Short mmCIF file of C-alpha atoms in Angstrom, two decimals:
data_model
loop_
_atom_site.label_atom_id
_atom_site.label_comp_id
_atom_site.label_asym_id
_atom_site.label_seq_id
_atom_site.Cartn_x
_atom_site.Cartn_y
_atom_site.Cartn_z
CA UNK A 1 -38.00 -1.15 0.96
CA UNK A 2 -34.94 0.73 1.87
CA UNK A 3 -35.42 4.94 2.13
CA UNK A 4 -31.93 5.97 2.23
CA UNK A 5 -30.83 9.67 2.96
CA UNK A 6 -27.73 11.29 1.89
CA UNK A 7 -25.03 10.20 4.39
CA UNK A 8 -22.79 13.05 6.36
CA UNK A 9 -19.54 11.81 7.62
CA UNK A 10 -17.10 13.67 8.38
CA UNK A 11 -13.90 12.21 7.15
CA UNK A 12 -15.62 9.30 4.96
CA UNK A 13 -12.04 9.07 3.40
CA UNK A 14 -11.18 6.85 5.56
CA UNK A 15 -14.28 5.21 7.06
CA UNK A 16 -16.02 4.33 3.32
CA UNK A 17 -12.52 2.38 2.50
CA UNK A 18 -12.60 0.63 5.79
CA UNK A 19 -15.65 -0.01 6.62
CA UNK A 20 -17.80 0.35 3.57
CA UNK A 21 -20.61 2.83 3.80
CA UNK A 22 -23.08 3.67 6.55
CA UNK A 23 -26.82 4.65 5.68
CA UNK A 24 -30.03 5.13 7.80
CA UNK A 25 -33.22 3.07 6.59
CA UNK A 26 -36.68 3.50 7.46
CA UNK A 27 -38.92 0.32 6.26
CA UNK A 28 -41.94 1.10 4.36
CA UNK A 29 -43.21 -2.49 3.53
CA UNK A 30 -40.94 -4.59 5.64
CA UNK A 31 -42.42 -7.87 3.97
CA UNK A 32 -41.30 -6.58 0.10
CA UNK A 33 -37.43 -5.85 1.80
CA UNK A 34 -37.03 -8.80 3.26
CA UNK A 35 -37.91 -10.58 -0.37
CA UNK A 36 -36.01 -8.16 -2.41
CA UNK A 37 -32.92 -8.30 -0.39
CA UNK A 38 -32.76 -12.06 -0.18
CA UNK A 39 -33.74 -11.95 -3.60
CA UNK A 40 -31.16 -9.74 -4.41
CA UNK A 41 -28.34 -12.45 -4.18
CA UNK A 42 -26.56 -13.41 -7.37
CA UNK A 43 -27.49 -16.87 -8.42
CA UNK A 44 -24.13 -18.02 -9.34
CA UNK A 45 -21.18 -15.68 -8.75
CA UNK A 46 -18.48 -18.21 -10.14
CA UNK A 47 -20.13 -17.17 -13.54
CA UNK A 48 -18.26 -13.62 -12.44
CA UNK A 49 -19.54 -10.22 -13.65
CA UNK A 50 -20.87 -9.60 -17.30
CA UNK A 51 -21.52 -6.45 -18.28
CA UNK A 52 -22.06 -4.05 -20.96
CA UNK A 53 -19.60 -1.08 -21.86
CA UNK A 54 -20.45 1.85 -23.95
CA UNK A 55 -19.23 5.34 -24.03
CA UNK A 56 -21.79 7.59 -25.17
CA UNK A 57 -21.28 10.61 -28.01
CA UNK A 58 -21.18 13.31 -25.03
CA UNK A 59 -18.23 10.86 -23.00
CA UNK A 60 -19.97 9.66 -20.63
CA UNK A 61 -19.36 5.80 -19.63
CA UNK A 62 -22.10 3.62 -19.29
CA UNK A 63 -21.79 -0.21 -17.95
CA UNK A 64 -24.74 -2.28 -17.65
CA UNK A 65 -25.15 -5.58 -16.08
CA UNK A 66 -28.63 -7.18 -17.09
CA UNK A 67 -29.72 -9.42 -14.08
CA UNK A 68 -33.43 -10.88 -14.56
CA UNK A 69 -33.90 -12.74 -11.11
CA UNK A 70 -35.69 -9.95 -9.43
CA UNK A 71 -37.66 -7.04 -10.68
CA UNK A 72 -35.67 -4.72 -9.02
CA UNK A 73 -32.95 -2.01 -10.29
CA UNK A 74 -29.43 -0.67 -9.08
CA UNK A 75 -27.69 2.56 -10.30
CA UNK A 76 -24.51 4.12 -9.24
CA UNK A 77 -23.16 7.17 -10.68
CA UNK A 78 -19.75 8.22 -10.23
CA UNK A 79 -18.52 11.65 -11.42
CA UNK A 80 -15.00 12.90 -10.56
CA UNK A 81 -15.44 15.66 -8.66
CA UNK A 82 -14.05 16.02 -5.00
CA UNK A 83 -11.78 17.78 -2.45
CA UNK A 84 -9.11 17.18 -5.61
CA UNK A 85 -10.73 19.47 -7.43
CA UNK A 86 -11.25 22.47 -4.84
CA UNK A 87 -9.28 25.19 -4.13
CA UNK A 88 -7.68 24.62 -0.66
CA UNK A 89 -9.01 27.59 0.82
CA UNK A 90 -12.62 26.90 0.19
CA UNK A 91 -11.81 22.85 1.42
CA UNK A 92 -14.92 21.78 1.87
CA UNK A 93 -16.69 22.82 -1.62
CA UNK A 94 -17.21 19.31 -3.31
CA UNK A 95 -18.52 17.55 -0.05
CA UNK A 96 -21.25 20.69 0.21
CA UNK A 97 -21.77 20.15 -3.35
CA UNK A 98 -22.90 16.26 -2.89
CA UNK A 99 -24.22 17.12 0.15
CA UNK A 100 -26.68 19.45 -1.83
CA UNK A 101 -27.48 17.26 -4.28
CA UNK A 102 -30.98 15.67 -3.24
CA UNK A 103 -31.46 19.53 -1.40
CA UNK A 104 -33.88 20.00 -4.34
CA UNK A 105 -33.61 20.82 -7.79
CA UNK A 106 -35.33 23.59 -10.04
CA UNK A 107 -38.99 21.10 -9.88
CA UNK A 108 -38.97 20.06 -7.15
CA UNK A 109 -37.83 20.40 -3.20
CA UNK A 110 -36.18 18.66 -0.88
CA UNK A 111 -39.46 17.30 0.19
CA UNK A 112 -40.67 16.36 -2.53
CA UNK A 113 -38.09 14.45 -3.60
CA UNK A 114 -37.40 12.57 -0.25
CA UNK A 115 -41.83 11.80 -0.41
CA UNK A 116 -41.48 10.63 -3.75
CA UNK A 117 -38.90 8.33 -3.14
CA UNK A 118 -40.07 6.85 -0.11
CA UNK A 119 -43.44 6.48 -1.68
CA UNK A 120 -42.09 3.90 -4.31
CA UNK A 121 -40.22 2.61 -1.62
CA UNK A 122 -36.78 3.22 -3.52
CA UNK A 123 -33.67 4.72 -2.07
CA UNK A 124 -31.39 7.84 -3.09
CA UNK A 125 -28.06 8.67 -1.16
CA UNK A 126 -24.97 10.96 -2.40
CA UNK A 127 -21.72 9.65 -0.88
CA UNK A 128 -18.66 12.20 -1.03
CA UNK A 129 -15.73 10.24 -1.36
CA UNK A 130 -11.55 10.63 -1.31
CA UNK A 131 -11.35 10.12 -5.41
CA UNK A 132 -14.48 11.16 -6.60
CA UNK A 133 -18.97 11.51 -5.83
CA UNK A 134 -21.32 8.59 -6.69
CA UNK A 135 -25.05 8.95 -6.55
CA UNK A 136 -26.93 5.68 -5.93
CA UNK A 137 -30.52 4.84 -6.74
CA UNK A 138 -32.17 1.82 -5.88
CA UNK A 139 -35.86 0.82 -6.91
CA UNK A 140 -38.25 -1.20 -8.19
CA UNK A 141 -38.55 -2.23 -12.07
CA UNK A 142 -42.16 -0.65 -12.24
CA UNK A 143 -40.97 2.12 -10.65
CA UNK A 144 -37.49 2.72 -11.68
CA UNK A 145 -38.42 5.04 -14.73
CA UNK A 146 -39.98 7.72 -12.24
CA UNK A 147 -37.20 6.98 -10.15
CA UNK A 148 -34.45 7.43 -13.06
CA UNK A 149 -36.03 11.13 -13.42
CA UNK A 150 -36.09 12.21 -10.01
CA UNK A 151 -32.50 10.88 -9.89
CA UNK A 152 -31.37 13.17 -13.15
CA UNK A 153 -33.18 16.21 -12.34
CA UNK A 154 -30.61 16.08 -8.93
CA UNK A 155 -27.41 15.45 -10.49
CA UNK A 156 -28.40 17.69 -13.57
CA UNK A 157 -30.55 20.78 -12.23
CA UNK A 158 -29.95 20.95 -8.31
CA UNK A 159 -31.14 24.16 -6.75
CA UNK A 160 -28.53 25.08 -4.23
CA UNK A 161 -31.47 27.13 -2.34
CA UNK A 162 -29.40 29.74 0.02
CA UNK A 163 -31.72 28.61 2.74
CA UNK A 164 -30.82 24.90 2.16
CA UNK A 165 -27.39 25.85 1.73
CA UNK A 166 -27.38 27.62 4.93
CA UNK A 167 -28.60 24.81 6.71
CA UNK A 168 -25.89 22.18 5.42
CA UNK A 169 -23.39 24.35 6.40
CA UNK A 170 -24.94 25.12 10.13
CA UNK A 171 -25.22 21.05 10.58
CA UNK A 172 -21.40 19.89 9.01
CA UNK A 173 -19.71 22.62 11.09
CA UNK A 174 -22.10 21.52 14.16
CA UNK A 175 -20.65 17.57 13.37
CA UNK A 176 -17.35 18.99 13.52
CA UNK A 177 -17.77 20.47 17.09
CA UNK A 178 -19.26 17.16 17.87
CA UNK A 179 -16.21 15.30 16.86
CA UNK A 180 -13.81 17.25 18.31
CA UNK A 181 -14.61 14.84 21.48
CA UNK A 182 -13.66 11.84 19.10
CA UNK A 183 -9.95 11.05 19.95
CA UNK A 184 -9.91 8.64 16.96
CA UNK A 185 -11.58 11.92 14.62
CA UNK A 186 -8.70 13.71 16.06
CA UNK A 187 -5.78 11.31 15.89
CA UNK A 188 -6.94 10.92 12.35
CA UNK A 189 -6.79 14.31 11.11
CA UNK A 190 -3.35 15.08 12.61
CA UNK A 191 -2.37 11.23 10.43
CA UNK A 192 -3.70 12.56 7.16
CA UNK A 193 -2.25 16.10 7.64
CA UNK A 194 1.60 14.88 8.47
CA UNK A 195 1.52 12.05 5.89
CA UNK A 196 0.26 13.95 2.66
CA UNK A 197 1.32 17.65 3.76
CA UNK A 198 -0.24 20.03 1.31
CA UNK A 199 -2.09 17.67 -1.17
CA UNK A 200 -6.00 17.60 -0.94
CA UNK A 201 -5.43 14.10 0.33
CA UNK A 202 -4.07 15.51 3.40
CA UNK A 203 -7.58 17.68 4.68
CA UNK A 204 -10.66 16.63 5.82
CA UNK A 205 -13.16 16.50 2.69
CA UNK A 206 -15.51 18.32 4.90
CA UNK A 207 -13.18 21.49 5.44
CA UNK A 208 -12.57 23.38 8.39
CA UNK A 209 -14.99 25.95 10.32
CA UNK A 210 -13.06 28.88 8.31
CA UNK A 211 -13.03 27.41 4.66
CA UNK A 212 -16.77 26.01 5.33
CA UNK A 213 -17.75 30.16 6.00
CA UNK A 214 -15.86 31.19 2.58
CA UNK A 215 -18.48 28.65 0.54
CA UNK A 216 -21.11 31.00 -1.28
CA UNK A 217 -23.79 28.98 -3.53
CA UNK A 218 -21.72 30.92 -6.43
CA UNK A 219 -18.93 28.36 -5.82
CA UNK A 220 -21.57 25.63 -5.97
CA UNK A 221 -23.06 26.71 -9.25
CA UNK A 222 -19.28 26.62 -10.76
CA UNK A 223 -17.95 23.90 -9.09
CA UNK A 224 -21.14 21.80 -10.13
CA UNK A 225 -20.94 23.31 -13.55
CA UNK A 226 -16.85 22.09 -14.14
CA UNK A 227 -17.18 19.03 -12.59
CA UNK A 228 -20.83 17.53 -13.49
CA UNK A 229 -20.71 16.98 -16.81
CA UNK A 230 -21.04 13.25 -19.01
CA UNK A 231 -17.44 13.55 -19.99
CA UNK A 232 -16.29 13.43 -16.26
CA UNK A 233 -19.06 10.26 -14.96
CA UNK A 234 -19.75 6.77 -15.52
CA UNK A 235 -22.99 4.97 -14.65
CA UNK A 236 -23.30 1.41 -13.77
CA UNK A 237 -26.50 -0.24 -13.70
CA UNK A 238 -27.02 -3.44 -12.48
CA UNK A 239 -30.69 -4.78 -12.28
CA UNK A 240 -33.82 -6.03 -14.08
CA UNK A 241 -32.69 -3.85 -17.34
CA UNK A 242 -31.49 -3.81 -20.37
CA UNK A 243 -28.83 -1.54 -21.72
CA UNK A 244 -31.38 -0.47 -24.84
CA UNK A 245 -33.76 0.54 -21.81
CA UNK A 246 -31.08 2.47 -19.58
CA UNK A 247 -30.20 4.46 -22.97
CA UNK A 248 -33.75 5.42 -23.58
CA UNK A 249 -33.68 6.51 -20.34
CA UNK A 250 -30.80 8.36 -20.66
CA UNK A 251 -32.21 10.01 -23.93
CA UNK A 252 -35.12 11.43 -22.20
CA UNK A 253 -34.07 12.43 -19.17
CA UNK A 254 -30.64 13.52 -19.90
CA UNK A 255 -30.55 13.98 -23.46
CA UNK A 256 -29.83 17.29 -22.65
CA UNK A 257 -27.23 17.35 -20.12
CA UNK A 258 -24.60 19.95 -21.29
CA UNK A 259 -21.41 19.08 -22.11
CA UNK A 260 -18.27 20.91 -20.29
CA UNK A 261 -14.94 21.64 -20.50
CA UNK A 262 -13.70 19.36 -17.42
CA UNK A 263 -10.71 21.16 -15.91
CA UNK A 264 -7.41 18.65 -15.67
CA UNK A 265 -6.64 17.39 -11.92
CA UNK A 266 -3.47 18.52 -11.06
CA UNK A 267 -0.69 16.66 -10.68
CA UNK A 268 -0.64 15.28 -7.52
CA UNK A 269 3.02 13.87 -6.53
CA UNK A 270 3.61 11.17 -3.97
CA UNK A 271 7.36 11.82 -3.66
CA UNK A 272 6.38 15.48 -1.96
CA UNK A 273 4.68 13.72 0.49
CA UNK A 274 6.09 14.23 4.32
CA UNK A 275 8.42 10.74 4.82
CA UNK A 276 10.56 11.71 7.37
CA UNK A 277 9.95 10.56 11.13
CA UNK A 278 7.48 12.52 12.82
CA UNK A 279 6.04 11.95 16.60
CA UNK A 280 2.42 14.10 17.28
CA UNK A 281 1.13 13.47 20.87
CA UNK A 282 -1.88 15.38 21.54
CA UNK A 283 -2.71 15.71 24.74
CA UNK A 284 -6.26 14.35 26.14
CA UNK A 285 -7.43 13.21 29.37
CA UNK A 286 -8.89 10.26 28.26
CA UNK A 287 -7.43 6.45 29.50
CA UNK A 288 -7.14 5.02 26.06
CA UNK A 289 -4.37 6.50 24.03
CA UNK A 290 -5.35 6.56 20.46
CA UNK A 291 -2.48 5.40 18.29
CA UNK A 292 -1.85 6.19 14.30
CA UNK A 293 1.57 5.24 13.15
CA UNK A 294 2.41 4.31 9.44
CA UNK A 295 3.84 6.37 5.96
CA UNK A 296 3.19 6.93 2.50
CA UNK A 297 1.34 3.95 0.32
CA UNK A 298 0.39 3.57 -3.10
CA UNK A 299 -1.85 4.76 -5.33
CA UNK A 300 -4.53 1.68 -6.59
CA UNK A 301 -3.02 1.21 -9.91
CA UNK A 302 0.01 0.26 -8.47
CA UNK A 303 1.34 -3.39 -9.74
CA UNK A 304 2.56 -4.02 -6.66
CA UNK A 305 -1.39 -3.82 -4.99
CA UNK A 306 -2.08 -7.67 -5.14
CA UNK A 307 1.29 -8.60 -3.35
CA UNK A 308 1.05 -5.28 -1.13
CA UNK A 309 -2.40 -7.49 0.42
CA UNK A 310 -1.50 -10.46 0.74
CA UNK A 311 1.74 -9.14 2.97
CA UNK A 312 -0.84 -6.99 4.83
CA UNK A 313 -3.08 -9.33 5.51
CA UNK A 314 -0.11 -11.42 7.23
CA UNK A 315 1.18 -8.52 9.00
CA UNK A 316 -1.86 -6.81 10.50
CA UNK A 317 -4.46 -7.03 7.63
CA UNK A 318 -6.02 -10.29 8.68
CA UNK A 319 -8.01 -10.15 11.71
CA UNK A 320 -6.97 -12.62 13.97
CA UNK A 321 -4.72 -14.43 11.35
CA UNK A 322 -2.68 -11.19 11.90
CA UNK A 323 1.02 -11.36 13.00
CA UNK A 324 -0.02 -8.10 15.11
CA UNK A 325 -3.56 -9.25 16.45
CA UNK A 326 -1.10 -12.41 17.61
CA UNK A 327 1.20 -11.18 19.25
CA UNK A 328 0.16 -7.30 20.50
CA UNK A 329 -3.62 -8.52 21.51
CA UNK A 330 -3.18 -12.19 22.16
CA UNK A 331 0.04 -12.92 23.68
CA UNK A 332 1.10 -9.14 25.23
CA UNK A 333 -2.84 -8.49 26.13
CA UNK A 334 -2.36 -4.79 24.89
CA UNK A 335 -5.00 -3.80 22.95
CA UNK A 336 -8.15 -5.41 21.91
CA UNK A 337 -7.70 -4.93 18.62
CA UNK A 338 -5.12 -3.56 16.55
CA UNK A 339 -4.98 -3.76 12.30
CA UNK A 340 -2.81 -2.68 9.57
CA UNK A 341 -3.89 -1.35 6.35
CA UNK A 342 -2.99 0.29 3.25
CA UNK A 343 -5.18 2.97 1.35
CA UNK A 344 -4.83 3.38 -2.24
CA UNK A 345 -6.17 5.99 -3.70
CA UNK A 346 -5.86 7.27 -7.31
CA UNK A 347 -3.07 9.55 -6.98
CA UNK A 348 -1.35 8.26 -3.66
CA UNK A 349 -1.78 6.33 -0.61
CA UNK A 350 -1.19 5.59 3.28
CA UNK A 351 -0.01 2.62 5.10
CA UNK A 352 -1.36 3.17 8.91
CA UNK A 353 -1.16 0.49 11.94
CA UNK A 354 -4.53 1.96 14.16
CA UNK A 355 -4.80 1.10 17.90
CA UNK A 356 -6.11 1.75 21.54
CA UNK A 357 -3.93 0.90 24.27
CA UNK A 358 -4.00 2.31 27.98
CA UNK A 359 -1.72 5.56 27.68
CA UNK A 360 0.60 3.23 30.14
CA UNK A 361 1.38 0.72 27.43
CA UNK A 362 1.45 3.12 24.70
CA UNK A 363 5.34 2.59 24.66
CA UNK A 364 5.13 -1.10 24.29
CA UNK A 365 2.49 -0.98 21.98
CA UNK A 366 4.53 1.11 19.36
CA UNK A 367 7.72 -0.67 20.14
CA UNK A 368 6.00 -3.74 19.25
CA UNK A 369 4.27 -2.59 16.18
CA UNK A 370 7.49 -1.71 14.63
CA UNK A 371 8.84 -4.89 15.88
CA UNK A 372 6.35 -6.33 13.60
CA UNK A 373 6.98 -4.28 10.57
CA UNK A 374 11.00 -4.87 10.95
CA UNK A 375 10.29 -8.36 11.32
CA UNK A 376 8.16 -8.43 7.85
CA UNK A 377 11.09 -6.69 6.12
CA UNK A 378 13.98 -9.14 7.12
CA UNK A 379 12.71 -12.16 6.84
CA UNK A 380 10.50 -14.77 4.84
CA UNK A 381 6.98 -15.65 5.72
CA UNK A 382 6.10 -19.47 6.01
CA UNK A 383 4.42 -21.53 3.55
CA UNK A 384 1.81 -21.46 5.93
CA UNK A 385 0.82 -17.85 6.41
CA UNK A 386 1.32 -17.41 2.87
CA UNK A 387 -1.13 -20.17 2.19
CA UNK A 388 -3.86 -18.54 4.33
CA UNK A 389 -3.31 -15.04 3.42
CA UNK A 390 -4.13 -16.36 -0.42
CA UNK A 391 -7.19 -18.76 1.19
CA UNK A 392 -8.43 -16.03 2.18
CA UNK A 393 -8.27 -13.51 0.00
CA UNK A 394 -9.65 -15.25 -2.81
CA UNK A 395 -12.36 -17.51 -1.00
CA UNK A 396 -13.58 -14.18 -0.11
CA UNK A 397 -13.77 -12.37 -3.37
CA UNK A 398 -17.04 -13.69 -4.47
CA UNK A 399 -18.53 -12.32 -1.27
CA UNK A 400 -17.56 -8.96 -3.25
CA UNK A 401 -20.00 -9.49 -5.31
CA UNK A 402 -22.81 -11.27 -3.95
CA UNK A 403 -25.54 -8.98 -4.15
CA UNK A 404 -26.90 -6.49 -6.44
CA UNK A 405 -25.74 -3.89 -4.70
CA UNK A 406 -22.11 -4.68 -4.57
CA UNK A 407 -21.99 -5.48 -8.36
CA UNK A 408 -22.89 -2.42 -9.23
CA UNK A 409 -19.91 -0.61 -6.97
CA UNK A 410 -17.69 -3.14 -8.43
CA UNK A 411 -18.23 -2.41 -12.29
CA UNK A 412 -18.41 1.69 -11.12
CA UNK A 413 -14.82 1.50 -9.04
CA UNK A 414 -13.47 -1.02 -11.56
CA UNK A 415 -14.23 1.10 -14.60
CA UNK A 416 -13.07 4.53 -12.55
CA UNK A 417 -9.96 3.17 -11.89
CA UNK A 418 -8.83 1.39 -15.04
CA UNK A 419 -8.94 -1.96 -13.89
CA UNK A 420 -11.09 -3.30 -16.86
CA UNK A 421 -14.20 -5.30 -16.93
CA UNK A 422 -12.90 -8.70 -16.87
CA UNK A 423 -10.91 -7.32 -13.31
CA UNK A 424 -12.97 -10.12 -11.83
CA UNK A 425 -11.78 -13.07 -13.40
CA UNK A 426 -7.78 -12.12 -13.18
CA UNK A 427 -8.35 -11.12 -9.62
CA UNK A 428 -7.66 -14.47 -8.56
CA UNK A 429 -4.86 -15.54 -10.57
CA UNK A 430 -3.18 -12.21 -9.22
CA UNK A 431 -3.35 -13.38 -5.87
CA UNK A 432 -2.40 -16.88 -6.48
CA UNK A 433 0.75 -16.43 -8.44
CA UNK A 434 2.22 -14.48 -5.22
CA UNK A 435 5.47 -15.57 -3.85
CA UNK A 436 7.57 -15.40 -0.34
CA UNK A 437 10.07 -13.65 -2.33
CA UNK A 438 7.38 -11.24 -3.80
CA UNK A 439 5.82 -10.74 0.26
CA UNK A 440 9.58 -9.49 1.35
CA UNK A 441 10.55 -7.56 -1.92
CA UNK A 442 7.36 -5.23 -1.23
CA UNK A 443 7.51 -5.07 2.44
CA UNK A 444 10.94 -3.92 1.89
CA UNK A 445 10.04 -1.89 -0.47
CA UNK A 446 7.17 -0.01 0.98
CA UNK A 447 7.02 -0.59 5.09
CA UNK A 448 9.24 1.59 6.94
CA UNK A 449 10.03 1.00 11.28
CA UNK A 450 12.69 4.52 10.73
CA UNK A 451 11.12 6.83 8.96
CA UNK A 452 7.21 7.37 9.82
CA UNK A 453 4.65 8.99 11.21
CA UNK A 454 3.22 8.58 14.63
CA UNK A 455 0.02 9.89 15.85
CA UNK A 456 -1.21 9.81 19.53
CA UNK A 457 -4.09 11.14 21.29
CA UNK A 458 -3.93 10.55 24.92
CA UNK A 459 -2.66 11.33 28.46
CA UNK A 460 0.42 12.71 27.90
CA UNK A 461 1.40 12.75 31.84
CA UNK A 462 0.94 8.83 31.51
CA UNK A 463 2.85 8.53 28.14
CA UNK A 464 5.24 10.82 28.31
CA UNK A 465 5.69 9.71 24.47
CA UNK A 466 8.18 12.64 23.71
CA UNK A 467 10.94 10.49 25.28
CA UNK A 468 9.57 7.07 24.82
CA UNK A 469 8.94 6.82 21.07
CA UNK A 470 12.31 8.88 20.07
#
């Protein structure tokens, strides 16, 4: 089995939507992982997701998907509390928060806690994300009562030990020394700080050196008291269980978690976003220039999302199908890899074109990738990319949700952001009612080549960006 620690990154933000999530494993019966985890395949996934929705008398929002194939369990919690919901000058609060989480709780330490759960061979991991916290627990049927304890006593009753706190805060200001050396680390802060300006969005959720120093475990208690409460979280359970199961469990072992009074987000307005042209070259001495360039996006409940990936995909969103990965990496041989995405978050976006290049062709590079984008704008795509882009997107789909694990993200992220519980089986007809017409109205609508932001870490002897890129 899987023993899963909390995982630090630095600006997860962007890395969790990218790349899904990193973890570090240490096998405990390697014979009993390899059976669970094969075993942990849906049997059919054209069946799609069932799933059962309640919301409980103290608000909190529980979805349950009963899968008997394996005697094994899957829990993620997600509660609404991140860098959104910090003051800016202690940036850095939520992520400590999560961070502190499995740090111990009033029974037990850290541990204790990290003995026990490696013991039953489950897993426990915090993940701090842009939008919002989930907790994930992992374990075996006969075990997953215990489990389901240990699990509430951490979000419920953590400790926030000052020694433990001091700790956290010694390693996440060590990681950001460490990648200070990371041109891509680098490139990317400067992105997220031009694009969304003064909106949480725009800041690392790990803070800065100076905010990190401000947090006192005062800040935690609050902030953990506003923001960790039933009315704020949803739990999604996916597993060898029944709902009438998870709610006894959720009778004993949080029967008592207090209710709050969750403080309203603020309003966070995409239109105050930066959008006029902006050109950041840091200077490095390093023979790869890292290269950020794109603008504002959406937020995910945008109707325009399905359409928005299928143009992506054709543009720089597809791998090697992409018009960019075509032209920039096969045909011009500058860069080995180059991509496009867009990032939708709850309450805004990015669009960003990422790329290494040798600071020489940094010019070209940029002049091509805007070539690209202009190109998208003006004119139709064939029947042929469109074709693919669809193939693609919905042939994959069911890969979304072919183990345990990845149905219970999907019902979490699907019930956090609105997107209902039959979001499954209208994905595809989303997708496949997409026209050319529909691929040009958005890419005129949200790609810009005149008015965006461009990010480059590199030499800036060998650039000399300031008068190429103008």
């Amino acid at each position: 089995m899987k023993i899963k620690k909390p995982v630090f990154n630095i600006y997860n933000t962007v890395r969790t939507r990218i790349a899904e999530s990193v973890t570090n494993s240490v096998c405990l019966t390697a014979a009993m992982l390899i059976v669970l985890t094969a075993g942990a395949f849906m049997p059919d996934v054209s069946e799609g997701v069932e799933a059962r929705r309640e919301v409980l008398p103290d608000g909190l929002r529980v979805i349950v998907s009963e899968r008997h194939n394996l005697p094994i369990v899957k829990l993620e919690m997600i509660v609404a509390a991140s860098r959104l919901d910090e003051p800016a000058a202690k940036a850095g609060l939520s992520h400590l928060v999560a961070e502190m989480l499995l740090e111990g709780t009033k029974e037990h330490t850290s541990k204790e806690i990290i003995e026990e759960i490696e013991f039953m061979g489950a897993s426990l991991e915090v993940n701090s994300e842009a939008d919002y916290t989930s907790i994930r627990l992992s374990a075996l049927k006969k075990d997953f009562g215990r489990a389901f304890e240990i699990f509430a006593g951490c979000v419920m009753h953590p400790a926030f030990t000052e020694s433990e706190l001091s700790q956290k805060k010694e390693l996440i200001l060590g990681a950001l020394r460490q990648e200070e050396e990371s041109p891509d680390f680098v490139a990317n802060r400067a992105f997220i700080s031009e694009v969304y300006g003064n909106s949480p969005y725009g800041r690392l959720s790990t803070g800065t050196p100076k905010t990190i120093n401000t947090i006192k475990r005062q800040d935690l208690v609050n902030f953990h008291h506003e923001r960790y409460v039933p009315s704020n979280s949803i739990l999604a359970v996916a597993g060898d269980i029944t709902y009438d199961e998870i709610a006894a469990l959720l009778d004993k072992h949080m029967g008592n978690w207090k209710e709050g009074h969750v403080k309203e987000r603020g309003a966070l307005k995409p239109e105050k976003y930066l959008t006029k042209k902006n050109v950041t070259l840091i200077d490095r001495d390093i023979t790869q220039a890292n290269i950020i360039l794109g603008t504002t996006g959406i937020k995910r409940d945008n109707p325009d999302y399905y359409t928005i990936s299928v143009m992506n995909y054709i543009l720089g969103g597809g791998g090697f199908a992409s018009r960019m990965v075509k032209t920039i990496r096969d045909d011009m041989g500058l860069a080995y890899d180059v991509h496009s995405h867009f990032l939708a978050y709850k309450y805004g976006g990015d669009f960003r074109v990422t790329t290494q290049t040798k600071n020489e062709f940094a010019k070209t590079t940029i002049t091509e990738i805007l070539k690209q984008i202009k190109i998208m704008k003006e004119t139709l795509v064939k029947d042929e990319e469109l074709s693919d882009a669809k193939s693609y997107l919905t042939g994959s789909f069911p890969r979304r949700l072919d183990t345990t694990d990845k149905v219970v993200t999907f019902i979490a992220q699907t019930e956090f952001y609105g997107l209902g519980l039959d979001y499954d089986k209208r994905y595809i007809g989303y997708i496949n009612g997409i026209t050319k017409e529909d691929v040009k109205r958005v890419a005129l609508k949200y790609l810009n080549d005149t008015n965006y932001q461009l990010v480059i870490v590199g030499s800036k002897s060998k650039i000399n960006a300031a008068q190429d890129v103008k």
